[in-house]
Every structure is written in C-alpha cells, then in structure tokens.
mmCIF file of C-alpha atoms in Angstrom:
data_model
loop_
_atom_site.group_PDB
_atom_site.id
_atom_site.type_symbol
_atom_site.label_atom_id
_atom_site.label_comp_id
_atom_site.label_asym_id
_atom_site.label_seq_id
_atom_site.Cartn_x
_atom_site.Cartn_y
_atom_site.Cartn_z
ATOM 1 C CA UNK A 151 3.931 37.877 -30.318
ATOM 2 C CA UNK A 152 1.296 37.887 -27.490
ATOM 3 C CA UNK A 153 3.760 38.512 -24.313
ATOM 4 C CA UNK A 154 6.350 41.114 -24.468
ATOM 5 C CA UNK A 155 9.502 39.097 -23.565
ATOM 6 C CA UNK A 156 12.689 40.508 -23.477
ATOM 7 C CA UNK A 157 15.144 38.086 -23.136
ATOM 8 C CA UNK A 158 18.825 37.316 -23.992
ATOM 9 C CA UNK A 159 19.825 33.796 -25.851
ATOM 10 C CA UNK A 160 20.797 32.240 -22.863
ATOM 11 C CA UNK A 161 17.725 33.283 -20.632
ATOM 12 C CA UNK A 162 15.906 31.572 -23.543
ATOM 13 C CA UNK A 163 17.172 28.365 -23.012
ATOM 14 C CA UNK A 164 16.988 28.085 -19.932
ATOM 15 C CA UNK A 165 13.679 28.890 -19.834
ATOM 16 C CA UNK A 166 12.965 26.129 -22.700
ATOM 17 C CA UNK A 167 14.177 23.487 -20.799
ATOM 18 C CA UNK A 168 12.056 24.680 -18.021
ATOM 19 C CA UNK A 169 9.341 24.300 -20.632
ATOM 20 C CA UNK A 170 10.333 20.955 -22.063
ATOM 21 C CA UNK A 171 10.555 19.763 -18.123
ATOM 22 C CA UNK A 172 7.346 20.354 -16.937
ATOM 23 C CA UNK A 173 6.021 19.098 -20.312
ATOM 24 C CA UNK A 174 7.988 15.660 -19.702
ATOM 25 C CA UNK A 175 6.478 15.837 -15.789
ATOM 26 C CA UNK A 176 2.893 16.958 -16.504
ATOM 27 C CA UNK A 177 3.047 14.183 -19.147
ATOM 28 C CA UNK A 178 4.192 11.098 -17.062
ATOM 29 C CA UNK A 179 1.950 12.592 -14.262
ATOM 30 C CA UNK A 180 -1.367 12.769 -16.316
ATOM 31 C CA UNK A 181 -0.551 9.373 -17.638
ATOM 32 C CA UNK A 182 0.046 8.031 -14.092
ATOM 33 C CA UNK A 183 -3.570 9.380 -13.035
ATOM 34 C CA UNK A 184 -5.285 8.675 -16.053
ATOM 35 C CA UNK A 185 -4.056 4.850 -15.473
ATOM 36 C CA UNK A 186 -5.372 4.858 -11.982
ATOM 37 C CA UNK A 187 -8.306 6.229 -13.400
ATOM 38 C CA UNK A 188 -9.011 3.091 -15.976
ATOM 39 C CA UNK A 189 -7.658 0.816 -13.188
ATOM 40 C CA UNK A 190 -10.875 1.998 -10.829
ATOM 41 C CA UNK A 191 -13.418 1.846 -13.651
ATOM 42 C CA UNK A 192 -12.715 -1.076 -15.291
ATOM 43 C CA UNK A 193 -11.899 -3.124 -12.247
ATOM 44 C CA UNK A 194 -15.263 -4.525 -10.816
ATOM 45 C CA UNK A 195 -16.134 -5.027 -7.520
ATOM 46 C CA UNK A 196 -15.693 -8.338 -5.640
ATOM 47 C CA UNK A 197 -16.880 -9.847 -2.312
ATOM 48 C CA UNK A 198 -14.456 -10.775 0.270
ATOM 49 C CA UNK A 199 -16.160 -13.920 0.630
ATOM 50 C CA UNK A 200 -15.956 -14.721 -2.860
ATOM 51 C CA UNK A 201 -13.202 -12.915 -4.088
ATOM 52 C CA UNK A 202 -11.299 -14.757 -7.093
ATOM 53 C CA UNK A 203 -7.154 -14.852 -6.334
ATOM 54 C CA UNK A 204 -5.903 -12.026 -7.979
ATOM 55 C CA UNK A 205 -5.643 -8.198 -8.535
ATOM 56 C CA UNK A 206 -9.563 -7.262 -7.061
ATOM 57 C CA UNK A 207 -11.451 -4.598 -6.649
ATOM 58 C CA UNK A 208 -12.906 -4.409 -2.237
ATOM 59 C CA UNK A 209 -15.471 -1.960 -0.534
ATOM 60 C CA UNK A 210 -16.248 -2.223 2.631
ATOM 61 C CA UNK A 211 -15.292 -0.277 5.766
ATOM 62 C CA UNK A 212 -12.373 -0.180 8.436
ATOM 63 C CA UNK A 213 -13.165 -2.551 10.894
ATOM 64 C CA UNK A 214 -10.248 -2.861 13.255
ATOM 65 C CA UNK A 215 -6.641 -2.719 13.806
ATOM 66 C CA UNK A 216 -3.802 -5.756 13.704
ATOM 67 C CA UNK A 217 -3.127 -7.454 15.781
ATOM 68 C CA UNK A 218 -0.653 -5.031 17.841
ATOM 69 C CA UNK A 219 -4.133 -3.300 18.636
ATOM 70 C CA UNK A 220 -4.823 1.057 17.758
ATOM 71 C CA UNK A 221 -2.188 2.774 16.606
ATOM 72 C CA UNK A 222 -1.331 6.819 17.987
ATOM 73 C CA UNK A 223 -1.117 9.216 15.854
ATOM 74 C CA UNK A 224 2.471 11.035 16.676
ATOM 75 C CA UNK A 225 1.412 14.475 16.080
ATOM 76 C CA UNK A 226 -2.462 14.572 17.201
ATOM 77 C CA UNK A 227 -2.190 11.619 19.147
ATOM 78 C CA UNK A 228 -5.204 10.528 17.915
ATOM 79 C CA UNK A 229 -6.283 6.733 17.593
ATOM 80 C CA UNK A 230 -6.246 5.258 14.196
ATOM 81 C CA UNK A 231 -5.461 2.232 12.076
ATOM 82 C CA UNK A 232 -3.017 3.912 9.882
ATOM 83 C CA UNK A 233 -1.131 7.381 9.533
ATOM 84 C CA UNK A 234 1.259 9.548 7.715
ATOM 85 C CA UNK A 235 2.629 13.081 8.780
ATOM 86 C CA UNK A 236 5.348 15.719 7.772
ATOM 87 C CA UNK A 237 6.932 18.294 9.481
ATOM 88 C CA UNK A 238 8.299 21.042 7.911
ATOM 89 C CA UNK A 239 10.111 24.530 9.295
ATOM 90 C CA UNK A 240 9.941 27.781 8.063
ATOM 91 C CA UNK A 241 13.509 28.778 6.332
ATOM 92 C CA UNK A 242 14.699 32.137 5.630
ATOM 93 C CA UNK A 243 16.531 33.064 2.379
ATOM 94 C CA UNK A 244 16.730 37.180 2.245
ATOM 95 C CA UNK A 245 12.943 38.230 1.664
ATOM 96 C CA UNK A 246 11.795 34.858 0.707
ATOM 97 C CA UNK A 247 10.751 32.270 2.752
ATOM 98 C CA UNK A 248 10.173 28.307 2.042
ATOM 99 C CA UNK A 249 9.030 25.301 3.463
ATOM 100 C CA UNK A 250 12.048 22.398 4.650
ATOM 101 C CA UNK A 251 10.892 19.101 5.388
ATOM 102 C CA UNK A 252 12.658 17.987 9.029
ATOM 103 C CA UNK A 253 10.412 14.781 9.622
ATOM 104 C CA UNK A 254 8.031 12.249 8.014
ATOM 105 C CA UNK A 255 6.853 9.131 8.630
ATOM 106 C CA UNK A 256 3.767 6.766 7.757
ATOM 107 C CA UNK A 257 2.958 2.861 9.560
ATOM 108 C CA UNK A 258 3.225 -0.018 8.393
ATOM 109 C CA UNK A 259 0.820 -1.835 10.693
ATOM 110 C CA UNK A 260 -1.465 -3.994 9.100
ATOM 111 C CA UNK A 261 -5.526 -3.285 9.991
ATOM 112 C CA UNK A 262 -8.844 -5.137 8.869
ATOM 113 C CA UNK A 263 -11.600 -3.958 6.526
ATOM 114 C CA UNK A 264 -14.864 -5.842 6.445
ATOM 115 C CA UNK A 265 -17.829 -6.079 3.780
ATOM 116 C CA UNK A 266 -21.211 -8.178 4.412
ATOM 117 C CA UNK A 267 -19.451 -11.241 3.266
ATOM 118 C CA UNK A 268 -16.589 -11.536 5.709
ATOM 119 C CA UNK A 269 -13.068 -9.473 7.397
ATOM 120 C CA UNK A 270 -10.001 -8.998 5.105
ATOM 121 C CA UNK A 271 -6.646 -8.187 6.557
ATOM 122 C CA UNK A 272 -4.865 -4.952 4.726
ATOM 123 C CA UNK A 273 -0.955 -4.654 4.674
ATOM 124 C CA UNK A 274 -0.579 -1.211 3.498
ATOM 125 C CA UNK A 275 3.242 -0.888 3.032
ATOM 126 C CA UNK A 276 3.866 0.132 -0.448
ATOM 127 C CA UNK A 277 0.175 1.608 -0.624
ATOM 128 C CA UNK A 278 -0.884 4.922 -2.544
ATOM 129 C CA UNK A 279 -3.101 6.118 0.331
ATOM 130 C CA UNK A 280 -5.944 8.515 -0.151
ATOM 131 C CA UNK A 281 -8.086 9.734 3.080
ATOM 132 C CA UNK A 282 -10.501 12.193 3.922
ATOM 133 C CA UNK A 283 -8.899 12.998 7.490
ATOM 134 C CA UNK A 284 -6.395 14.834 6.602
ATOM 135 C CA UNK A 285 -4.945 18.339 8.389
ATOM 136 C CA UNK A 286 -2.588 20.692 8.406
ATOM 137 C CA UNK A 287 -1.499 23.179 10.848
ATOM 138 C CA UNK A 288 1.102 25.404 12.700
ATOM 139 C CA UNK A 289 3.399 25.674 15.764
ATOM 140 C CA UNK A 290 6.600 27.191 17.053
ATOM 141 C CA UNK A 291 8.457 23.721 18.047
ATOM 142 C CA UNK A 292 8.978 21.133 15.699
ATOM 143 C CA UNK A 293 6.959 18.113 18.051
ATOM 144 C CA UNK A 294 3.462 20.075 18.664
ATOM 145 C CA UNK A 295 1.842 19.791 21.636
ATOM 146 C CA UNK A 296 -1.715 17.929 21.073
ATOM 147 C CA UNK A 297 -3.347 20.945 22.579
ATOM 148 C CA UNK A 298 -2.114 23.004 19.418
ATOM 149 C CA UNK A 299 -3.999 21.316 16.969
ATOM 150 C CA UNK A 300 -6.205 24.340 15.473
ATOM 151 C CA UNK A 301 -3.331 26.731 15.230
ATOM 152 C CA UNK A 302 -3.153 28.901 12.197
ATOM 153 C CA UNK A 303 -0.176 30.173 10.042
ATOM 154 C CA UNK A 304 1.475 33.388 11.254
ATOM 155 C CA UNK A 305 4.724 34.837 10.630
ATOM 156 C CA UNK A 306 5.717 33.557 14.182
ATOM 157 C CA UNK A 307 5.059 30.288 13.791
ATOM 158 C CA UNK A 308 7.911 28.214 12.629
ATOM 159 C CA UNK A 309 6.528 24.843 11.805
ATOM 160 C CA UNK A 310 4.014 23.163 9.722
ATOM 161 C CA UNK A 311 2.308 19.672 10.499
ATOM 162 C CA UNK A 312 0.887 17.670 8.049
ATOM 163 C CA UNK A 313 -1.231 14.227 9.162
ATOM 164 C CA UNK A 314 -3.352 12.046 7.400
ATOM 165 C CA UNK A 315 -4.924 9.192 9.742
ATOM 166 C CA UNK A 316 -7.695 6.338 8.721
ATOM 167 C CA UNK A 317 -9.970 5.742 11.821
ATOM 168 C CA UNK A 318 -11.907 2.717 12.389
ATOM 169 C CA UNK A 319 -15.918 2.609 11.210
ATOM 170 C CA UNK A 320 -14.429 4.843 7.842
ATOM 171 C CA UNK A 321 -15.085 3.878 4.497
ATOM 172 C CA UNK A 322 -12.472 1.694 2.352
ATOM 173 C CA UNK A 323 -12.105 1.413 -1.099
ATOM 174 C CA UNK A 324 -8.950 -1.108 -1.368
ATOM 175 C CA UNK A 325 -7.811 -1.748 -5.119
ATOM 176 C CA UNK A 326 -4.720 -4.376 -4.497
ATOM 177 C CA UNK A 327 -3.464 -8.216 -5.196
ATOM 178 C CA UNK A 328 -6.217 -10.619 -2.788
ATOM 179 C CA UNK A 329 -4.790 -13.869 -1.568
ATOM 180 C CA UNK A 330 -6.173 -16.463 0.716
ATOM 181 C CA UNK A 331 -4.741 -18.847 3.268
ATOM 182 C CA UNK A 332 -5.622 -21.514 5.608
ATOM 183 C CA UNK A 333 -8.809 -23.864 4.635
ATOM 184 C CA UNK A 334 -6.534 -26.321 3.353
ATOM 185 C CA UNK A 335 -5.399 -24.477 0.366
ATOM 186 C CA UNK A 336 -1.734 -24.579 0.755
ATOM 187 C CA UNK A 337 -1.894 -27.924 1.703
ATOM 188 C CA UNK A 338 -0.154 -30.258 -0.929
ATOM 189 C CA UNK A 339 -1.302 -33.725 -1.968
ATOM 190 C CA UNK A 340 -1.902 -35.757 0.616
ATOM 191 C CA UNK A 341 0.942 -38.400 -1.301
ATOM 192 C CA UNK A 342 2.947 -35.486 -1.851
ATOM 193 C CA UNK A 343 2.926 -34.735 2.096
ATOM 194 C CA UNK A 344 3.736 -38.397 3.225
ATOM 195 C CA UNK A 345 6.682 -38.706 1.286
ATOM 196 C CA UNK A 346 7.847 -35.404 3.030
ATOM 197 C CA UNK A 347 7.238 -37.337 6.057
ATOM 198 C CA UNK A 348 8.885 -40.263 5.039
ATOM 199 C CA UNK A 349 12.222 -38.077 4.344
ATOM 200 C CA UNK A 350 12.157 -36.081 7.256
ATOM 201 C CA UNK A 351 11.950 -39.118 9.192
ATOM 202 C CA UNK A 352 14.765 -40.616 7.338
ATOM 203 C CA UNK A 353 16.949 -37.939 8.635
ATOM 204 C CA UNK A 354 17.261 -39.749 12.202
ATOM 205 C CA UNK A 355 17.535 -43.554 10.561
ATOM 206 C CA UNK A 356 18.440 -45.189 14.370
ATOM 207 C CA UNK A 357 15.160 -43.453 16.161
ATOM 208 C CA UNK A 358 13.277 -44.341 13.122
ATOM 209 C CA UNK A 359 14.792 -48.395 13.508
ATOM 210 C CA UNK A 360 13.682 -47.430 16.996
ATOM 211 C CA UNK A 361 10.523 -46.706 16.384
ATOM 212 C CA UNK A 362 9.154 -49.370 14.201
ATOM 213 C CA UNK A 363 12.099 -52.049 14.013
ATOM 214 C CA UNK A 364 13.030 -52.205 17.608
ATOM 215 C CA UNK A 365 16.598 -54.644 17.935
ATOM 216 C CA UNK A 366 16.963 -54.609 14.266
ATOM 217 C CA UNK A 367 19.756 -52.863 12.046
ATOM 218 C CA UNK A 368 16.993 -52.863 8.885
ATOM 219 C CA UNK A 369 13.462 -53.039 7.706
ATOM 220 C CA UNK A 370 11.548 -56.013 6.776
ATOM 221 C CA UNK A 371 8.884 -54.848 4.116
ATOM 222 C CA UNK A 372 6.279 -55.919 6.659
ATOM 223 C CA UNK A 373 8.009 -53.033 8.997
ATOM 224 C CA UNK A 374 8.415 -50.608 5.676
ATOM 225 C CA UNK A 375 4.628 -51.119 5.399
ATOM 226 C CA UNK A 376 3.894 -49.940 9.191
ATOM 227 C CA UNK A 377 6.025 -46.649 8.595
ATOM 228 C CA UNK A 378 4.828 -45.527 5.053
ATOM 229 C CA UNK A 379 1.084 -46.397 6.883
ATOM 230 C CA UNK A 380 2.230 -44.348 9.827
ATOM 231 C CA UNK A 381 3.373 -41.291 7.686
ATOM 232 C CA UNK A 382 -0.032 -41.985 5.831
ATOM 233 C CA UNK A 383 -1.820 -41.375 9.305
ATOM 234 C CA UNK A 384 0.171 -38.189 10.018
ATOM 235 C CA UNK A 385 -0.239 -36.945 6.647
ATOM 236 C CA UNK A 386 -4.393 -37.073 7.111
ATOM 237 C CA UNK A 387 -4.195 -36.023 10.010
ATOM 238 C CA UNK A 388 -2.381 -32.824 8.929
ATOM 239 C CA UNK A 389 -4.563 -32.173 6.408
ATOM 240 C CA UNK A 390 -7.695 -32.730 8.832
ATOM 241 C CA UNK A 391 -6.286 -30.139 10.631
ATOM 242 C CA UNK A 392 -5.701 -27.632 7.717
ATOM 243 C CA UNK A 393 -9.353 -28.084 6.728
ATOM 244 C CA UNK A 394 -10.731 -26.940 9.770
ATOM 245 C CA UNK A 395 -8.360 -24.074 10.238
ATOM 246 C CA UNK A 396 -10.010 -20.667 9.318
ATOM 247 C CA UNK A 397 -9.315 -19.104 6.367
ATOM 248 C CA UNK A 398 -7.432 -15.640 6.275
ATOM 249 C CA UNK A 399 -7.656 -13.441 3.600
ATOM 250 C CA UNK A 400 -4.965 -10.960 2.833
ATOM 251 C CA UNK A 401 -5.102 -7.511 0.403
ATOM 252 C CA UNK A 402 -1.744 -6.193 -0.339
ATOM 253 C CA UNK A 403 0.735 -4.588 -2.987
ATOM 254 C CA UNK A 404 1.047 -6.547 -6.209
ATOM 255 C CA UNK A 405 4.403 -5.480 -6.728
ATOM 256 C CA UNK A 406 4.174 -5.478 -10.524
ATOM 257 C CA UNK A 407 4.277 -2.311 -12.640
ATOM 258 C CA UNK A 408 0.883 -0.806 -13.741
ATOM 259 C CA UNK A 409 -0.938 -2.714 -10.859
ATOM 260 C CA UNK A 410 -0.739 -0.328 -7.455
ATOM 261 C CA UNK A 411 -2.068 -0.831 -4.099
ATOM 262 C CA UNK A 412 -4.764 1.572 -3.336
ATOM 263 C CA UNK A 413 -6.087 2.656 -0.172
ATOM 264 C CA UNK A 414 -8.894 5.282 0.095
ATOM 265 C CA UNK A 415 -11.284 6.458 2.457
ATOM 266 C CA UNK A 416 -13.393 8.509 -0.578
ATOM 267 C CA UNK A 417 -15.765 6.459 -1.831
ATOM 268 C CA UNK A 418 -15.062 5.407 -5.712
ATOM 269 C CA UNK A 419 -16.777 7.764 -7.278
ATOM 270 C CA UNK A 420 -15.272 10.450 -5.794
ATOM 271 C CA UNK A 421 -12.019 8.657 -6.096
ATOM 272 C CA UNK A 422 -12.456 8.281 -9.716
ATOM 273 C CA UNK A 423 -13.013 12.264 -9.842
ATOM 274 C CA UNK A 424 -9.895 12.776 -7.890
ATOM 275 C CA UNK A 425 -7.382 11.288 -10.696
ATOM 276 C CA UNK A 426 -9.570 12.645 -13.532
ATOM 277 C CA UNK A 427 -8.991 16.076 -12.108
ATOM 278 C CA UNK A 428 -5.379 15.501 -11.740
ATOM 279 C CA UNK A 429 -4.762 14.083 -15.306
ATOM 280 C CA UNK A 430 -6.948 17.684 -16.466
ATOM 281 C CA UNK A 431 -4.688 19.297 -14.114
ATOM 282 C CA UNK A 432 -1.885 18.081 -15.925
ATOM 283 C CA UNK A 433 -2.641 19.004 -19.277
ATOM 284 C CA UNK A 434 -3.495 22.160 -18.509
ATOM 285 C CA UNK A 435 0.175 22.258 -17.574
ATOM 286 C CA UNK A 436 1.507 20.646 -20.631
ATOM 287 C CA UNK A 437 -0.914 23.088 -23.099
ATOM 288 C CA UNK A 438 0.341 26.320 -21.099
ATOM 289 C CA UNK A 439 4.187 25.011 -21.374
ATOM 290 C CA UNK A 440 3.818 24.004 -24.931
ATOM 291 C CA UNK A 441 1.887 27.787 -26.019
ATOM 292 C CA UNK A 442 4.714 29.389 -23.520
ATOM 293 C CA UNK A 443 7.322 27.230 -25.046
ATOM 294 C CA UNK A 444 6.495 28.453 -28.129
ATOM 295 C CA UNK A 445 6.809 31.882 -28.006
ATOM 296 C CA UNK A 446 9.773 31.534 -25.949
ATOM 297 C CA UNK A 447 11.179 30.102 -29.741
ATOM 298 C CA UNK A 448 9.345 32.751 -31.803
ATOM 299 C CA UNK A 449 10.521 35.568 -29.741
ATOM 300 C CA UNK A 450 13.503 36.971 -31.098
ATOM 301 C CA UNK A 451 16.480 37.516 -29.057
#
C-alpha cells in the first residue's frame, strides 16, 4: 500500500465514514457551484428597461440605497447599501485553540442598481451575496472600536471580525426573479373593475339609495343606469390614474429550487471563475477521499 497505516478495525471505520462524508459533501457542494456556474453562462443579459418578467440576468451598478436612506456598517461603521459580519472569539481547549462564532448578522434593506436603460430596486433577503469589500481582522473586545480596523492576529487578541459591505457607485451583477409594477399593469379590465365598484358600493345599500335614488326605497332602471355609468366613470378614472403612475421594477429571490438570487460585486466573468474553482475545489476533495478511502479498505487491520 502507498501510506503506512496502522490502524485497528474500529479506527478504520471511523475513518471511512469520514471518507464517505466528505465524499457526500464535496459532491452536493461541486454540484451546487457547478449549477451556479451554468445558471451565469447560459442566462443572458437583459436591460432593465426591457427586461421580460421572469428569472433575468442584470448588470449595472449600485446606485443608491432604499428608501430608509445609507445603511452603517456595525463593525466599521462604514456607509453602505448592504452588509454582513461575524464575530468570533478565540476558545481554549488544552493546547488547541478554535474559532466560536458569538455574533452575526446581515440587512435586509432593500437598495437600487441602475443600467443605461433605467433604476431597479433589489430586495436582497434570501440572496447568495458575493462582494469584493470584504475584511477581516482582530481585537480584544467582542464590539471593536472603528479605530481598530487594521489590527492583526496575535495571541492576545481574542476576537475576530468578519464584514462584507456593498458601497454605492460598485459594480452589480444581480441574477434573480424581475417583476414590474405600476404603468397600469396590475390593473384589471376596466369591466372587471366596475363591477368591483358596483359591489363595494352595494355594501352600504341606504347611502347608495342616497346617492342616486334620493326619497326612494329602490331603483328605477333609469337610476340603475346612472350608478353602473357612475362606477363606469370611477373605474376610468382609476385606470387613468394607473397609466400615468411610474413604473417600479423589482429584482428579488425566486423562491423556487435551482433558481437563486445572486448578488455580486465581481463582474461575471470573474464570478463565473469563482464557482468553477469551487466545483474543482471540490473534486479534488472527492478524488483524495475516494484514493484515501481506498486504502483505508485495502489496508489490513
């Protein structure tokens, strides 16, 4: 065999599990990545203007916040349209040492991206989020002080900060479902919208006899023919209205299987490399746990 193993039967397998673990993770993992992957190449590129209703493909660049205005990052206290961080602290277990998460967070706010054709508004909850400002560093107190910011790992130093933040003016690549609203488009028929007229109206009969049948307990049809005309009126005018409302468009998660939000501030090419990288990554883990597995089985006990 090509390692020198000396192992008892139970050591053995344990230590295939381990194997057939990290073959079953590295394999759902690579798959994951390599789906992402397809997702990016295959999906092409739309205008916001233009966009078709759907699961599209944006590029453009961060062009504001919501509505509630900048956000603050809580560790840096940097301004920015969106942010995640972690805080971990240093634990002690005899001579080893690890990493415990104490804190995390990310926002929820939603923030604007814009192309030449037009502004769409981003919800990012539920988002996979991929950014080039991204930093880690250390501290002795578990909230850092924003003057800390460039402080290195030493032995001293308790606490780890992680923070990712998207800034306004950055590139976006934005991979999600694309809806738009106002312009009339969720208006119904304009029939279909005097009848609901008509019925609402029907729910105070007296004010309606009020209205348009003043000192009488019913409707003539000459009287029936002034309200259905009157709920005609309303129901034009309603839709006048809707037409010359602006129209908002809206990127957020498709929640459906195989079909994430994605946020990045990489551009797509280098996007693309990220998850082909990963998938590799993976099955160099899967090839190393399958030849380790292996002689884990050949090896004789």
């Amino acid at each position: 065999m090509f390692l020198s193993l000396t192992l008892d039967a139970q050591e053995r397998f344990y230590a295939l599990i381990g194997c057939a673990l990290l073959i079953l993770g590295a394999t759902f993992f690579m798959f994951r990545h390599l789906r992402r992957y397809r997702l990016i190449s295959d999906t092409p590129t739309a205008l916001i203007r233009s966009a078709p209703q759907g699961y599209v493909e944006l590029i453009g660049h961060v062009c504001g916040p919501g509505e509630q205005g900048m956000l603050r990052a809580p560790l840096s206290g940097r301004e920015c349209v969106w942010f995640r961080y972690r805080i971990e602290r240093r634990q002690k277990s005899g001579k080893s040492s690890h990493w415990r998460q104490v804190r995390s967070g990310r926002s929820d706010q939603w923030f604007q991206m814009a192309d030449d054709t037009g502004i769409c508004l981003i919800d990012p909850v539920g988002a996979e989020v991929n950014v080039v400002q991204r930093r880690i560093w250390y501290g002795d107190q578990e909230l850092p002080g924003h003057f800390s910011l460039s402080g290195s790992f030493s032995p001293g130093r308790r606490y780890r900060y992680l923070e990712e933040l998207m800034l306004e003016h950055e590139p976006l690549y934005a991979l999600g479902q694309f809806r738009s609203l106002g312009g009339g488009r969720d208006f119904p028929s304009l029939a279909q919208r005097q009848g609901e007229i008509l019925r609402e109206w029907k729910l105070n009969y007296p004010a309606l006899l009020q209205r348009f049948a003043e000192g009488s307990e019913t409707f003539t049809p000459e009287q029936w023919q002034a309200v259905t005309e009157a709920a005609a009126v309303q129901a034009q005018e309603e839709w006048q209205a809707q037409q010359n409302s602006p129209t908002l468009h809206l990127l957020s998660d498709p929640q459906q299987r195989g079909r994430p939000l994605l946020l990045s501030t990489q551009d797509e090419e280098k996007l693309m490399r990220y998850f082909r990288w990963r998938a590799a990554f993976c099955l160099g883990l899967i090839a190393f746990a399958l030849g380790f597995g292996l002689e884990l089985w050949l090896t004789p006990t």
